[in-house]
Amino acid sequence: MKKIRILILVLFAFFAIFSLITFEKYSTDTFKEKGEITSLLFNLKILDNELNYEVLKTSFFLYQNYDNIVNIEKRIEKNLKALEDKKECFKSRALKEEIEDLVKSFEKKFKYVEDFKLYNSSIKNSSLYLATLLNRLNTLNLNHTGYEKLVIKAISTIFLSKNSFDADFVEELKPVYKRLKLYRFKDKKLQKFHKILTVHINIFIKNFKRYKESLNAVLNSDTKEKIYSIEQRLNLIFNKELQKIGYLFKLIIAVYFIGLLSIIYFIVKLDRENKNLMQLQEKLKIQAITDDLTDLKNRKAYKKDVRGVKKPFFALVNIDGFKEYNNFYGIAMGDHILRQSAKILKKGVPAHYSAQFYRIGADEFGILIDEDIPINSYAFSQHIIEIFSKTPIKFKNIETPISVSIATSRKRPLLETADLAMKYIKRDKRNHYITYSDKLGLMQEIKENIKRSKILKNAILNDRVTIYYQPIVDNKTAKIVKYEALARVRHINGKIESIHPYLKIAKEIGLYEEITKKVLELSIAKTERVKKEIAINISMKDIENPDFLINLGKLIKKYPEAVKHLSFEILESETLKDYEAVKNFVSIIKAQGGKIGIDDFGSGYSNFAHIFHLDIDFIKIDGSLIENIDKDHISKVIVENIVKIAKDANITTIAEFVHSKEILEVVKEIGIDCSQGYYLGEPEPFI
Amino acid sequence: MKILTVVLIFFTYIFSKEPIEPIPLSLSYDRQKALLGKRLFFEKLLSKDKTISCASCHRLKNGGADKNSFSKGIGGREGKINAPTVLNAYFNFKQFWNGRADTLKDQASGPVHSKDEMGMTKEQILKRLNSHPQYRKLFKKVFKTDKIGYDQIMEALAEFEKALYTPNSKFDRFLRGEAKLSPLEKKGYMLFKKLGCITCHNGVNIGGNSFQKMGLVIPYDKLALADRYQVTKEPKDRYVYKVPSLRNVTLTPPYFHDGSAKTLQEAINRVSYHNLGFKLSKKEIEAIIAFLKTLTGKRPDILK
């Protein structure tokens, strides 16, 4: 398209230049021709007049230089020749014929001029000589006065007729001539005079008419009319040419106009395309900062906008339990909830705040306001929470009540502080609103986390994660039957600390698996060496992790003697999901000669049926049930029942957190098989 | 009555300025071309039997004319008319006695083709000259062509003839006020005008600018040869010829179209008889001859 456009423009330019050149050439040629031919005709007119004038002058004077006539004729011939050369430039046949006619006319005229010269010479010769004779009249011996009168009459008549060009005088001369001819003289001189006189009078009479005719023929020749006629025809032709030039000029103007229009058209079109392009760009820009699902601005837009706000007020709105909706009803429902929530949110914030709405995360929205008017963040949040509670979301005839939690903040970085505050209230499910303040200590927690992650990383890097072993004692024999392997972090100053405070951060920064691996290796190697019963803690997560299983397999192969002495205490059994995976693990370990137990049994909601189906060897009753068992009646009842069931299922029971003699007594009384706790033995690095 | 005639005569005797003009002192022409024309003028190759050149008849030592009444052409054939002089021919309004050629270039072609004169065709001339290395060289120099053209030959000849002008005669100097005529010469000139000679013999060439009848008053007594009638076929043109120039007239006997007047005296006598109707006295002729002698000009530069 672009190429065609350029091509059209280039063609147009060429055409325009070509037509201009043609126009210029055509008009120049036309005017040049006209100029030349007009000047030729003008010359001819003047020369024709000059010729007439010269002929007249010649006729007037007694003698005249014929060269003048000849020269004029030559000049006329030259002009005629040029004119004849020019006639080929014209298409008009009539014009050519007229020019040829003019040439013929001039040829004829020149012939008349020759005739004139011929007769003029004879007439002048005679009149000249007659004048000479008149002078001689006195010298003659004249006795006849009548003769003298006749001579004078004849000569004067000749001069009269010559000067008047009137043939009537010649008629008058004829009888005089007749009478003169009758004279004969004896005087020889007189007779000679008489003879010459009569001969010349006779010549005059004979030639005068032709002389007059030839002069008239010259003066009345049609050359003038012919030149005029050619001029007329030329004018006609040139008028036509002029008209043509006029048309051509108009055509060129039209072509230029069209050219101009098309250029304007192209420019306008280009402009429009540019506009479209710019609109598209704008759209893309908007798209880039818009959330597709809710049509709110996205997180990117928030980051940009927040910089421009002088006095920001930010509210982070989280849909409570959104994951459950998604899981329970499907993604379509989840999307619907998000869309509706966005709408409710917009409705819930009064327009005078000029609030900006963002979708910050999966189930989190942000409201950004430049706080010109002080906002009561509690009332603000409460209003929104109420609107949500009053507006259940309907999807496929299912009405779902929605509740939201709101964390507001005025402290930059707004999103981060609001998020921290949000986490704070999420711990306590009864509370749906919080506004961030430094007093929340959340920032402190983050600092602590950062510090711990540093310590942990250092410890792993420098092999300062170590294992302590706490003895487990048989309640009947009071002998140590087993040790529980417990991971410890040794600080640079040698201080030993439990790994528990670090586990959460380890999970967050992805060090958990490494720690597990370390603990596993150290513990198994120790078991192989000391050939004593040792229990290792593993979590449900570990069992579900194939890498963990592969690693465990390798260690068992590496330390073949250890497995008979090993026990695995499964932590967090309440989160058990993949039942089959655990079953598999249990059967593998048991096939190798190892034992399986459940840690913290009785905490939270434990699915007894599930667990007892797993063919486990022991359970470790949760420490929270044991630590006050000597005083807490309910705990004691619960434990008694657990023990009863375990005994029925032939499962060994272990009590932890046995920190006093009293507790040990109760534990023994209930019939728990083994005990563990500070009263019986603290964790030690060596066994 | 006498008074009347005097008045009449006075009335009509209005003379214009002198009806004879001097030959220009210099005439511009292409010298190279003219020199080539000169060579061609003397070139016998231009005649069939290679015996005749232009110069054979237009003898430049004889005033550019022939001593014979009729010139001898190839094979000794005799022409039918007297060869006119080439001197000052440029100033003639037409060429040939009967004016059948308008220009010298047209004229030059005539004798070359004439059976009685040189008897050549165009092709023969071109063949001869083109096979002549020197001419090829000369033509190339003048006309910048490798092949000699017929037109170029004629052009060169015409250019040479243009150069054959004879300025600065005594009479011309008189006309320019540089010299005085002797009383006899003066008388001759006055007679020349008074008797009416001037009506035909006028202009630069003192003739050569009109056709006139031989035997205007008393018919000519010999046959008409190649007269104007041959061109116009009009009866009035019988015995009509181009008036011959009187320049260098003393150098170019014999006179008349038929070369029948052997001397100037005879020519004046006969022309006055036929064209004025009477014979002049000896004294008058003497005076006129004295005048005519003043018309002999300077030999053309190109002949030096």
CSV table of C-alpha atoms in Angstrom, one decimal, chain A residues 288-456:
chain,number,residue,atom,x,y,z
A,288,ALA,CA,-1.1,-3.4,30.7
A,289,ILE,CA,-2.3,-1.7,33.9
A,290,THR,CA,-5.7,-3.2,34.0
A,291,ASP,CA,-6.8,-6.5,35.5
A,292,ASP,CA,-8.6,-8.6,32.9
A,293,LEU,CA,-11.0,-10.2,35.3
A,294,THR,CA,-12.3,-7.3,37.3
A,295,ASP,CA,-11.5,-4.4,35.0
A,296,LEU,CA,-9.9,-2.7,38.0
A,297,LYS,CA,-6.3,-1.5,37.7
A,298,ASN,CA,-3.7,-4.0,38.5
A,299,ARG,CA,-0.8,-4.1,40.9
A,300,LYS,CA,1.5,-2.5,38.3
A,301,ALA,CA,-0.8,0.4,38.0
A,302,TYR,CA,-0.9,0.7,41.8
A,303,LYS,CA,2.9,0.8,42.0
A,304,LYS,CA,2.9,3.6,39.5
A,305,ASP,CA,0.0,5.5,41.0
A,306,VAL,CA,1.1,5.3,44.6
A,307,ARG,CA,4.2,7.4,43.8
A,308,GLY,CA,2.0,10.3,42.8
A,309,VAL,CA,-0.1,10.4,45.8
A,310,LYS,CA,0.9,13.0,48.4
A,311,LYS,CA,-1.0,11.9,51.4
A,312,PRO,CA,-2.0,8.3,50.8
A,313,PHE,CA,-4.6,6.3,52.5
A,314,PHE,CA,-4.5,2.7,51.5
A,315,ALA,CA,-7.0,-0.1,52.3
A,316,LEU,CA,-6.2,-3.7,51.6
A,317,VAL,CA,-9.4,-5.8,51.2
A,318,ASN,CA,-9.1,-9.6,51.5
A,319,ILE,CA,-11.9,-12.0,50.7
A,320,ASP,CA,-12.1,-14.4,53.6
A,321,GLY,CA,-11.6,-18.0,52.8
A,322,PHE,CA,-11.5,-17.3,49.1
A,323,LYS,CA,-9.4,-20.5,48.5
A,324,GLU,CA,-12.3,-22.6,49.9
A,325,TYR,CA,-14.8,-21.0,47.5
A,326,ASN,CA,-12.5,-21.7,44.6
A,327,ASN,CA,-11.9,-25.3,45.8
A,328,PHE,CA,-15.5,-25.9,46.7
A,329,TYR,CA,-17.4,-24.3,43.8
A,330,GLY,CA,-14.7,-24.2,41.1
A,331,ILE,CA,-12.8,-21.4,39.4
A,332,ALA,CA,-15.8,-20.1,37.5
A,333,MET,CA,-17.4,-19.3,40.8
A,334,GLY,CA,-14.2,-17.8,42.2
A,335,ASP,CA,-14.0,-15.5,39.2
A,336,HIS,CA,-17.5,-14.5,39.6
A,337,ILE,CA,-17.0,-13.7,43.2
A,338,LEU,CA,-14.0,-11.6,42.3
A,339,ARG,CA,-15.9,-9.6,39.7
A,340,GLN,CA,-18.8,-9.0,42.0
A,341,SER,CA,-16.5,-8.1,44.8
A,342,ALA,CA,-14.9,-5.5,42.6
A,343,LYS,CA,-18.3,-4.0,41.9
A,344,ILE,CA,-19.4,-4.0,45.5
A,345,LEU,CA,-16.1,-2.4,46.5
A,346,LYS,CA,-16.6,0.4,44.1
A,347,LYS,CA,-20.1,1.0,45.3
A,348,GLY,CA,-19.0,0.9,48.9
A,349,VAL,CA,-16.5,3.8,48.7
A,350,PRO,CA,-18.2,7.2,48.6
A,351,ALA,CA,-17.4,9.0,45.3
A,352,HIS,CA,-16.0,12.2,47.0
A,353,TYR,CA,-12.9,10.3,48.0
A,354,SER,CA,-11.9,9.9,44.3
A,355,ALA,CA,-10.6,6.5,45.3
A,356,GLN,CA,-8.6,4.3,42.9
A,357,PHE,CA,-9.3,0.6,43.0
A,358,TYR,CA,-6.8,-2.1,42.3
A,359,ARG,CA,-6.7,-5.9,42.3
A,360,ILE,CA,-3.5,-6.5,44.2
A,361,GLY,CA,-3.4,-10.3,44.5
A,362,ALA,CA,-5.6,-13.3,43.8
A,363,ASP,CA,-8.2,-12.5,46.4
A,364,GLU,CA,-7.0,-9.1,47.5
A,365,PHE,CA,-8.1,-5.6,46.4
A,366,GLY,CA,-6.6,-2.3,47.2
A,367,ILE,CA,-8.2,1.1,47.6
A,368,LEU,CA,-5.9,4.1,47.2
A,369,ILE,CA,-7.1,7.6,48.3
A,370,ASP,CA,-5.3,10.9,48.5
A,371,GLU,CA,-6.4,11.9,51.9
A,372,ASP,CA,-7.4,15.5,51.6
A,373,ILE,CA,-10.3,15.0,53.9
A,374,PRO,CA,-9.4,13.0,57.0
A,375,ILE,CA,-10.7,9.5,56.9
A,376,ASN,CA,-11.9,7.6,59.8
A,377,SER,CA,-10.4,4.3,58.9
A,378,TYR,CA,-12.5,2.3,61.2
A,379,ALA,CA,-15.8,3.7,59.9
A,380,PHE,CA,-14.5,3.5,56.3
A,381,SER,CA,-13.6,-0.2,56.7
A,382,GLN,CA,-16.7,-1.1,58.7
A,383,HIS,CA,-18.9,0.4,56.0
A,384,ILE,CA,-17.3,-1.8,53.4
A,385,ILE,CA,-17.5,-4.9,55.6
A,386,GLU,CA,-21.2,-4.2,56.2
A,387,ILE,CA,-22.0,-3.8,52.5
A,388,PHE,CA,-20.3,-7.1,51.8
A,389,SER,CA,-22.2,-8.9,54.5
A,390,LYS,CA,-25.5,-7.4,53.3
A,391,THR,CA,-24.8,-8.3,49.7
A,392,PRO,CA,-24.6,-12.1,49.2
A,393,ILE,CA,-23.2,-13.0,45.8
A,394,LYS,CA,-25.4,-15.1,43.6
A,395,PHE,CA,-24.1,-17.6,41.2
A,396,LYS,CA,-26.2,-20.2,39.3
A,397,ASN,CA,-29.0,-19.8,41.9
A,398,ILE,CA,-26.6,-20.3,44.8
A,399,GLU,CA,-26.4,-17.4,47.1
A,400,THR,CA,-23.1,-17.2,48.9
A,401,PRO,CA,-22.4,-14.8,51.8
A,402,ILE,CA,-19.1,-13.1,51.5
A,403,SER,CA,-17.0,-11.6,54.2
A,404,VAL,CA,-14.0,-9.5,53.8
A,405,SER,CA,-11.1,-8.4,56.0
A,406,ILE,CA,-9.7,-5.0,55.7
A,407,ALA,CA,-6.2,-3.7,56.7
A,408,THR,CA,-5.6,0.0,56.2
A,409,SER,CA,-2.4,1.9,56.3
A,410,ARG,CA,-1.0,5.4,55.9
A,411,LYS,CA,2.6,4.3,56.3
A,412,ARG,CA,4.8,3.7,53.2
A,413,PRO,CA,5.4,1.2,51.8
A,414,LEU,CA,1.6,1.1,52.0
A,415,LEU,CA,1.1,-2.3,50.5
A,416,GLU,CA,3.7,-4.0,52.7
A,417,THR,CA,2.5,-2.4,55.9
A,418,ALA,CA,-1.1,-3.2,55.1
A,419,ASP,CA,-0.2,-6.7,54.2
A,420,LEU,CA,1.5,-7.2,57.5
A,421,ALA,CA,-1.5,-5.8,59.3
A,422,MET,CA,-3.7,-8.1,57.3
A,423,LYS,CA,-1.6,-11.1,58.5
A,424,TYR,CA,-2.0,-9.9,62.0
A,425,ILE,CA,-5.8,-10.0,61.9
A,426,LYS,CA,-5.8,-13.3,59.9
A,427,ARG,CA,-4.4,-15.0,62.9
A,428,ASP,CA,-7.5,-14.0,64.8
A,429,LYS,CA,-10.5,-15.0,62.7
A,430,ARG,CA,-13.0,-13.0,64.8
A,431,ASN,CA,-11.4,-9.7,63.8
A,432,HIS,CA,-12.0,-8.3,60.3
A,433,TYR,CA,-10.5,-4.9,60.6
A,434,ILE,CA,-7.1,-3.5,61.5
A,435,THR,CA,-5.3,-0.3,60.8
A,436,TYR,CA,-1.5,-0.5,60.6
A,437,SER,CA,0.6,1.1,63.3
A,438,ASP,CA,4.2,0.5,64.2
A,439,LYS,CA,3.0,-0.7,67.6
A,440,LEU,CA,1.7,-3.9,66.1
A,441,GLY,CA,5.3,-5.0,66.3
A,442,LEU,CA,5.0,-6.7,63.0
A,443,MET,CA,7.9,-4.9,61.6
A,444,GLN,CA,9.8,-6.3,64.6
A,445,GLU,CA,8.7,-9.8,63.6
A,446,ILE,CA,10.1,-9.3,60.2
A,447,LYS,CA,13.3,-8.1,61.5
A,448,GLU,CA,13.5,-11.1,63.7
A,449,ASN,CA,12.7,-13.3,60.7
A,450,ILE,CA,15.5,-11.8,58.8
A,451,LYS,CA,17.9,-12.3,61.7
A,452,ARG,CA,16.9,-15.9,62.1
A,453,SER,CA,17.2,-16.7,58.4
A,454,LYS,CA,20.7,-15.3,58.5
A,455,ILE,CA,21.6,-17.4,61.5
A,456,LEU,CA,20.1,-20.5,60.0
